[in-house]
């Protein structure tokens, strides 16, 4: 039985690091001064020039070695080893750094202000039209 080793596909590693950083191809393209299609082509390439790899590493905020040595299995092992495996391990409790109700109230107040500005703009427009009609 032969075991096949996975090729060292740099483009795929860049893609996974970008996804783990919750970055879209468009954002990476902008950071590199290129377009989304060029990033897509790069992520489908098995090899990348060293100079380009340095630029990509800088844009992703990682080292070139981190890209070259990236391993999906290692990431999963780190996550698996750092999760507290007690009774509540399945319930991750990420606390908000803000109160969602306060944010909802802020949005509502902003919406009210926008409606008031819209209403004032309509009133101004009506006054202007009335002046035009009276002027004729």
Backbone as ProteinMPNN parsed JSONL, in Angstrom:
{"seq_chain_A": "XXXXXXXXXXXXXXXXXXXXXXXXXXXXXXXXXXXXXXXXXXXXXXXXXXXXXXXXXXXXXXXXXXXXXXXXXXXXXXXXXXXXXXXXXXXXXXXXXXXXXXXXXXXXXXXXXXXXXXXXXXXXXXXXXXXXXXXX", "coords_chain_A": {"N_chain_A": [[0.843, -1.178, 0.0], [0.692, 2.127, -0.97], [1.472, 5.366, 0.159], [0.391, 8.553, -0.58], [2.006, 11.634, -0.627], [0.999, 14.898, 0.245], [1.194, 17.528, -2.082], [3.342, 20.416, -1.816], [1.588, 22.862, -1.925], [1.64, 26.057, -2.365], [-0.127, 28.13, -3.058], [-2.631, 27.151, -2.212], [-2.169, 27.093, 0.515], [-1.88, 29.813, 1.066], [-4.461, 30.619, 0.455], [-5.954, 29.28, 2.474], [-4.894, 30.447, 4.815], [-5.666, 33.077, 4.381], [-8.457, 32.754, 4.439], [-8.775, 31.865, 7.094], [-8.113, 34.168, 8.385], [-10.296, 35.581, 7.871], [-10.509, 37.068, 5.516], [-11.303, 38.434, 2.413], [-10.777, 37.649, -1.087], [-10.76, 39.982, -2.569], [-9.955, 41.912, -0.71], [-7.358, 41.093, -0.117], [-6.28, 41.389, -2.653], [-6.45, 44.15, -2.966], [-4.66, 44.959, -0.971], [-2.351, 44.024, -2.1], [-2.176, 45.502, -4.339], [-3.4, 44.722, -6.707], [-5.762, 42.83, -8.707], [-8.794, 40.917, -8.0], [-8.946, 38.643, -9.616], [-6.276, 38.082, -10.176], [-5.39, 37.33, -7.647], [-6.898, 35.029, -7.295], [-5.821, 33.405, -9.328], [-3.204, 33.215, -8.329], [-3.694, 31.829, -5.926], [-4.384, 29.399, -6.94], [-2.06, 28.467, -7.934], [0.708, 26.281, -7.743], [3.288, 26.933, -7.069], [5.027, 29.95, -6.127], [6.669, 32.984, -6.858], [9.468, 34.068, -4.895], [9.656, 36.811, -4.192], [7.042, 37.707, -4.574], [5.786, 36.102, -2.714], [6.773, 37.164, -0.357], [5.539, 39.677, -0.384], [2.851, 38.868, -0.197], [2.856, 37.573, 2.293], [3.365, 39.75, 3.957], [1.058, 41.264, 3.473], [-0.859, 39.541, 4.532], [-0.095, 39.517, 7.13], [1.616, 37.672, 8.254], [4.523, 35.532, 8.565], [6.852, 34.594, 5.952], [7.778, 32.046, 6.346], [5.713, 31.016, 7.878], [3.716, 30.738, 5.985], [4.92, 28.928, 4.207], [5.251, 26.708, 5.887], [2.711, 26.13, 6.707], [0.118, 24.146, 8.0], [-2.84, 22.442, 7.818], [-3.604, 20.41, 9.536], [-2.011, 20.915, 11.772], [-3.085, 23.322, 12.669], [-5.658, 22.476, 13.384], [-4.958, 20.705, 15.423], [-3.874, 22.475, 17.3], [-6.124, 24.016, 17.916], [-7.766, 21.967, 18.93], [-6.292, 21.187, 21.173], [-6.344, 23.412, 22.769], [-8.898, 23.928, 23.53], [-11.1, 23.813, 26.223], [-11.874, 20.801, 27.57], [-14.167, 20.138, 29.22], [-17.371, 19.667, 30.802], [-18.764, 21.799, 29.64], [-17.627, 22.209, 27.178], [-18.658, 22.213, 24.63], [-20.117, 24.478, 24.46], [-19.232, 27.327, 23.472], [-18.494, 30.405, 24.845], [-18.63, 33.394, 23.842], [-18.257, 36.535, 24.812], [-19.893, 39.598, 24.148], [-18.34, 42.676, 23.292], [-19.793, 44.858, 23.529], [-23.024, 46.214, 24.3], [-25.709, 44.713, 22.847], [-28.332, 45.726, 22.812], [-27.964, 48.446, 23.322], [-26.636, 49.141, 20.973], [-28.668, 48.651, 19.13], [-30.52, 50.61, 19.887], [-28.997, 52.882, 19.277], [-28.864, 52.634, 16.491], [-31.57, 52.894, 15.862], [-32.033, 55.536, 16.727], [-30.347, 56.911, 14.981], [-31.625, 56.306, 12.622], [-34.012, 57.702, 13.001], [-33.034, 60.348, 12.946], [-32.165, 60.472, 10.298], [-34.621, 60.212, 8.948], [-35.836, 62.579, 9.81], [-34.147, 64.473, 8.601], [-34.658, 63.855, 5.946], [-37.375, 64.492, 5.786], [-37.224, 67.253, 6.279], [-35.803, 68.042, 4.019], [-37.68, 67.469, 2.053], [-39.675, 69.304, 2.775], [-38.29, 71.709, 2.316], [-37.941, 71.479, -0.421], [-40.612, 71.583, -1.287], [-41.31, 74.196, -0.48], [-39.605, 75.666, -2.146], [-40.627, 74.962, -4.663], [-43.199, 76.052, -4.446], [-42.58, 78.763, -4.345], [-41.551, 79.065, -6.926], [-43.855, 78.559, -8.439], [-45.539, 80.65, -7.616], [-44.093, 82.771, -8.578], [-44.52, 82.814, -11.303]], "CA_chain_A": [[0.0, 0.0, 0.0], [1.522, 3.326, -1.039], [0.843, 6.578, 0.677], [0.745, 9.727, -1.359], [2.212, 12.839, 0.175], [0.357, 16.074, -0.322], [2.182, 18.461, -2.628], [3.501, 21.663, -1.074], [0.831, 23.801, -2.76], [1.727, 27.357, -1.682], [-1.356, 28.879, -3.314], [-3.684, 26.643, -1.329], [-1.831, 27.524, 1.876], [-2.227, 31.241, 1.127], [-5.93, 30.675, 0.482], [-6.445, 28.863, 3.796], [-4.513, 31.474, 5.796], [-6.541, 34.222, 4.113], [-9.787, 32.396, 4.941], [-8.724, 31.829, 8.556], [-8.057, 35.558, 8.83], [-11.585, 36.152, 7.465], [-10.188, 38.085, 4.513], [-11.772, 38.085, 1.078], [-9.77, 37.799, -2.133], [-10.726, 41.385, -2.962], [-9.173, 42.643, 0.289], [-5.953, 40.732, -0.336], [-5.894, 42.008, -3.919], [-6.242, 45.579, -2.71], [-3.424, 45.093, -0.192], [-1.232, 43.72, -2.985], [-2.208, 46.426, -5.469], [-3.772, 43.965, -7.903], [-7.206, 42.564, -8.73], [-9.255, 39.654, -7.412], [-8.623, 37.54, -10.523], [-4.859, 37.761, -9.992], [-5.285, 36.598, -6.383], [-7.458, 33.702, -7.555], [-4.808, 32.664, -10.093], [-2.097, 32.945, -7.417], [-4.101, 30.8, -4.972], [-4.463, 28.126, -7.653], [-0.707, 28.118, -8.358], [1.414, 25.421, -6.796], [4.489, 27.651, -6.634], [4.954, 31.401, -6.254], [7.99, 33.602, -6.75], [9.815, 34.455, -3.525], [9.338, 38.23, -3.977], [5.584, 37.789, -4.459], [5.451, 35.447, -1.457], [7.094, 38.128, 0.702], [4.458, 40.663, -0.415], [1.631, 38.22, 0.294], [3.027, 37.361, 3.729], [3.206, 41.05, 4.597], [-0.365, 41.635, 3.372], [-1.622, 38.676, 5.435], [0.367, 39.726, 8.492], [2.306, 36.466, 8.723], [5.86, 35.417, 7.989], [6.966, 33.714, 4.788], [7.917, 30.686, 6.884], [4.383, 30.568, 8.309], [3.009, 30.284, 4.785], [5.573, 27.716, 3.693], [5.094, 25.591, 6.823], [1.323, 26.036, 7.143], [-0.468, 22.817, 7.962], [-4.23, 22.412, 8.312], [-3.644, 19.484, 10.674], [-1.416, 21.59, 12.925], [-4.068, 24.295, 13.16], [-6.719, 21.727, 14.067], [-4.392, 20.194, 16.672], [-3.765, 23.592, 18.243], [-7.487, 24.325, 18.371], [-8.224, 20.85, 19.744], [-5.558, 21.134, 22.43], [-6.569, 24.601, 23.581], [-10.291, 23.974, 23.971], [-11.317, 23.185, 27.52], [-12.725, 19.643, 27.324], [-15.015, 19.801, 30.349], [-18.786, 19.51, 30.445], [-19.267, 22.91, 28.848], [-16.72, 22.418, 26.057], [-19.377, 22.431, 23.375], [-20.781, 25.781, 24.453], [-18.283, 28.426, 23.494], [-19.16, 31.607, 25.329], [-17.922, 34.591, 23.43], [-18.986, 37.695, 25.296], [-19.836, 40.791, 23.312], [-17.641, 43.802, 23.895], [-20.762, 45.947, 23.55], [-24.374, 45.775, 24.615], [-26.47, 44.719, 21.594], [-29.509, 46.591, 22.946], [-27.485, 49.815, 23.137], [-26.368, 49.322, 19.547], [-29.969, 48.714, 18.471], [-31.074, 51.93, 20.185], [-28.227, 53.84, 18.484], [-29.301, 52.513, 15.096], [-32.914, 53.457, 15.793], [-31.908, 56.99, 16.831], [-29.759, 57.378, 13.728], [-32.694, 56.191, 11.633], [-34.914, 58.835, 13.243], [-32.364, 61.554, 12.46], [-32.194, 60.433, 8.841], [-35.988, 60.516, 8.524], [-36.071, 64.006, 10.044], [-33.447, 65.21, 7.544], [-35.398, 63.614, 4.708], [-38.601, 65.281, 5.879], [-36.852, 68.657, 6.121], [-35.436, 68.226, 2.615], [-38.944, 67.504, 1.304], [-40.311, 70.592, 3.076], [-37.539, 72.73, 1.594], [-38.252, 71.322, -1.838], [-41.979, 72.082, -1.491], [-41.263, 75.658, -0.385], [-38.96, 76.159, -3.353], [-41.569, 74.79, -5.769], [-44.272, 77.025, -4.258], [-42.031, 80.059, -4.761], [-41.478, 79.057, -8.395], [-45.216, 78.644, -8.987], [-46.039, 82.02, -7.335], [-43.317, 83.699, -9.369], [-44.962, 82.817, -12.702]], "C_chain_A": [[0.888, 1.242, 0.0], [0.747, 4.513, -0.482], [1.323, 7.748, -0.14], [0.93, 10.91, -0.441], [1.553, 14.004, -0.54], [1.427, 17.004, -0.886], [2.199, 19.744, -1.797], [2.897, 22.786, -1.911], [0.735, 25.139, -2.035], [0.438, 28.152, -1.862], [-2.493, 28.459, -2.409], [-3.439, 27.07, 0.116], [-2.178, 29.0, 2.067], [-3.736, 31.395, 1.242], [-6.472, 30.336, 1.858], [-6.1, 29.89, 4.873], [-5.413, 32.691, 5.63], [-7.947, 33.957, 4.662], [-9.823, 32.379, 6.465], [-8.666, 33.234, 9.142], [-9.326, 36.31, 8.438], [-11.386, 37.31, 6.489], [-10.675, 37.587, 3.154], [-10.645, 38.297, 0.072], [-9.636, 39.259, -2.551], [-9.859, 42.202, -2.004], [-7.681, 42.345, 0.12], [-5.447, 41.38, -1.622], [-5.606, 43.489, -3.726], [-4.938, 45.8, -1.95], [-2.192, 44.851, -1.064], [-1.17, 44.657, -4.189], [-2.534, 45.727, -6.778], [-5.276, 43.746, -7.892], [-7.521, 41.17, -8.195], [-8.891, 38.465, -8.302], [-7.169, 37.109, -10.366], [-4.645, 36.978, -8.7], [-5.806, 35.178, -6.567], [-6.456, 32.833, -8.309], [-3.644, 32.273, -9.187], [-2.456, 31.811, -6.453], [-4.257, 29.431, -5.631], [-3.097, 27.659, -8.147], [-0.02, 27.288, -7.284], [2.673, 26.092, -6.254], [4.304, 29.142, -6.901], [6.377, 31.946, -6.097], [8.207, 34.112, -5.329], [9.432, 35.913, -3.226], [7.832, 38.413, -3.763], [5.136, 37.18, -3.124], [5.722, 36.381, -0.276], [5.997, 39.185, 0.784], [3.171, 40.097, 0.185], [1.709, 38.027, 1.808], [2.813, 38.665, 4.492], [1.737, 41.471, 4.604], [-1.226, 40.808, 4.323], [-1.211, 38.843, 6.894], [1.002, 38.488, 9.103], [3.697, 36.444, 8.099], [5.822, 34.489, 6.778], [7.057, 32.262, 5.251], [6.57, 30.137, 7.334], [3.577, 30.077, 7.116], [3.597, 28.966, 4.296], [5.308, 26.5, 4.568], [3.664, 25.391, 7.304], [0.811, 24.614, 6.971], [-1.856, 22.87, 8.589], [-4.328, 21.525, 9.555], [-3.082, 20.139, 11.933], [-2.383, 22.594, 13.521], [-5.167, 23.58, 13.938], [-6.214, 21.146, 15.383], [-4.291, 21.292, 17.718], [-5.135, 23.93, 18.804], [-7.984, 23.225, 19.303], [-7.554, 20.793, 21.103], [-5.807, 22.345, 23.318], [-8.009, 24.736, 24.054], [-10.41, 23.213, 25.279], [-12.304, 22.037, 27.342], [-13.495, 19.204, 28.563], [-16.456, 19.711, 29.88], [-19.295, 20.602, 29.521], [-18.397, 23.185, 27.617], [-17.46, 22.718, 24.765], [-20.059, 23.785, 23.327], [-19.748, 26.886, 24.601], [-19.028, 29.683, 23.904], [-18.305, 32.808, 24.978], [-18.751, 35.788, 23.852], [-18.821, 38.87, 24.354], [-19.061, 41.878, 24.045], [-18.536, 45.035, 23.933], [-22.128, 45.357, 23.898], [-25.21, 45.848, 23.333], [-27.707, 45.624, 21.649], [-29.114, 48.051, 22.748], [-27.223, 50.103, 21.669], [-27.676, 49.44, 18.772], [-30.615, 50.08, 18.68], [-30.333, 53.001, 19.375], [-28.665, 53.824, 17.027], [-30.678, 53.135, 14.92], [-32.856, 54.985, 15.834], [-31.316, 57.583, 15.553], [-30.807, 57.346, 12.613], [-33.676, 57.352, 11.777], [-34.316, 60.127, 12.695], [-32.391, 61.615, 10.937], [-33.579, 60.762, 8.305], [-36.302, 61.995, 8.709], [-35.374, 64.848, 8.974], [-34.148, 65.047, 6.209], [-36.669, 64.444, 4.674], [-38.3, 66.76, 5.673], [-36.49, 68.953, 4.664], [-36.691, 68.301, 1.752], [-39.675, 68.824, 1.542], [-39.621, 71.719, 2.313], [-37.846, 72.682, 0.103], [-39.638, 71.87, -2.15], [-42.018, 73.604, -1.437], [-40.672, 76.265, -1.65], [-39.909, 76.075, -4.554], [-42.719, 75.788, -5.667], [-43.812, 78.428, -4.67], [-41.95, 80.157, -6.284], [-42.852, 79.236, -9.021], [-45.766, 80.058, -8.791], [-45.324, 83.046, -8.207], [-43.785, 83.784, -10.823], [-46.271, 83.495, -12.897]], "O_chain_A": [[1.743, 1.392, 0.873], [-0.468, 4.627, -0.645], [2.521, 7.915, -0.364], [0.098, 11.161, 0.43], [1.551, 14.083, -1.768], [2.45, 17.24, -0.243], [1.208, 20.107, -1.163], [3.62, 23.565, -2.531], [-0.142, 25.336, -1.194], [-0.037, 28.781, -0.917], [-3.234, 29.299, -1.897], [-4.379, 27.371, 0.852], [-2.707, 29.389, 3.109], [-4.229, 32.203, 2.029], [-7.356, 31.029, 2.362], [-6.921, 30.172, 5.747], [-5.871, 33.27, 6.615], [-8.553, 34.835, 5.276], [-10.799, 32.831, 7.065], [-9.117, 33.463, 10.264], [-9.428, 37.52, 8.643], [-11.998, 38.371, 6.613], [-10.466, 36.425, 2.806], [-9.687, 39.024, 0.336], [-8.538, 39.725, -2.853], [-9.115, 43.083, -2.435], [-6.848, 43.247, 0.206], [-4.316, 41.864, -1.674], [-4.631, 44.015, -4.262], [-4.193, 46.731, -2.256], [-1.121, 45.4, -0.805], [-0.219, 44.608, -4.969], [-2.011, 46.09, -7.831], [-5.991, 44.411, -7.142], [-6.624, 40.357, -7.97], [-8.563, 37.393, -7.795], [-6.86, 35.919, -10.416], [-3.817, 36.068, -8.655], [-5.218, 34.228, -6.05], [-6.263, 31.665, -7.972], [-3.149, 31.148, -9.255], [-1.632, 30.935, -6.188], [-4.262, 28.411, -4.941], [-2.985, 26.574, -8.718], [-0.147, 27.551, -6.088], [3.073, 25.848, -5.116], [3.536, 29.544, -7.775], [7.173, 31.435, -5.309], [7.269, 34.529, -4.651], [8.942, 36.217, -2.139], [7.403, 39.168, -2.891], [4.214, 37.687, -2.485], [4.97, 36.38, 0.699], [5.568, 39.555, 1.877], [2.492, 40.759, 0.97], [0.74, 38.289, 2.521], [2.164, 38.685, 5.538], [1.231, 41.97, 5.608], [-2.213, 41.31, 4.862], [-1.902, 38.364, 7.793], [0.936, 38.276, 10.314], [4.004, 37.242, 7.214], [4.889, 33.705, 6.603], [6.487, 31.364, 4.632], [6.303, 28.944, 7.195], [2.835, 29.101, 7.228], [2.871, 28.013, 4.01], [5.158, 25.389, 4.062], [3.417, 24.583, 8.199], [1.036, 23.969, 5.947], [-2.022, 23.286, 9.735], [-5.043, 21.846, 10.504], [-3.609, 19.945, 13.028], [-2.492, 22.707, 14.742], [-5.561, 24.021, 15.018], [-6.961, 21.098, 16.36], [-4.589, 21.066, 18.891], [-5.296, 24.109, 20.011], [-8.56, 23.515, 20.352], [-8.179, 20.394, 22.086], [-5.505, 22.302, 24.511], [-8.304, 25.582, 24.898], [-9.886, 22.108, 25.421], [-13.461, 22.275, 26.995], [-13.479, 18.026, 28.919], [-16.719, 19.683, 28.678], [-20.175, 20.351, 28.698], [-18.434, 24.288, 27.073], [-16.931, 23.412, 23.896], [-20.53, 24.202, 22.269], [-19.433, 27.321, 25.709], [-20.088, 29.984, 23.356], [-17.388, 33.185, 25.708], [-19.829, 36.025, 23.307], [-17.735, 39.106, 23.825], [-19.123, 41.981, 25.27], [-18.099, 46.12, 24.319], [-22.343, 44.149, 23.798], [-25.4, 46.935, 22.788], [-28.083, 46.22, 20.64], [-29.827, 48.809, 22.091], [-27.548, 51.183, 21.175], [-27.776, 50.25, 17.851], [-31.194, 50.642, 17.751], [-30.958, 53.921, 18.847], [-28.82, 54.875, 16.405], [-30.925, 53.828, 13.933], [-33.549, 55.654, 15.067], [-31.747, 58.644, 15.102], [-30.865, 58.243, 11.773], [-34.118, 57.92, 10.778], [-35.012, 60.912, 12.052], [-32.612, 62.677, 10.354], [-33.711, 61.499, 7.328], [-36.959, 62.601, 7.862], [-35.942, 65.828, 8.492], [-34.226, 65.993, 5.425], [-37.002, 65.034, 3.647], [-39.037, 67.45, 4.969], [-36.842, 70.011, 4.142], [-36.759, 69.105, 0.823], [-40.234, 69.398, 0.608], [-40.283, 72.58, 1.734], [-37.992, 73.717, -0.548], [-39.825, 72.545, -3.163], [-42.684, 74.235, -2.257], [-41.181, 77.261, -2.165], [-39.984, 77.002, -5.361], [-43.171, 76.317, -6.683], [-44.573, 79.185, -5.273], [-42.245, 81.203, -6.861], [-43.01, 79.963, -10.001], [-46.391, 80.607, -9.697], [-45.898, 84.083, -8.537], [-43.464, 84.756, -11.507], [-46.765, 83.572, -14.022]]}, "name": "protein", "num_of_chains": 1, "seq": "XXXXXXXXXXXXXXXXXXXXXXXXXXXXXXXXXXXXXXXXXXXXXXXXXXXXXXXXXXXXXXXXXXXXXXXXXXXXXXXXXXXXXXXXXXXXXXXXXXXXXXXXXXXXXXXXXXXXXXXXXXXXXXXXXXXXXXXX"}
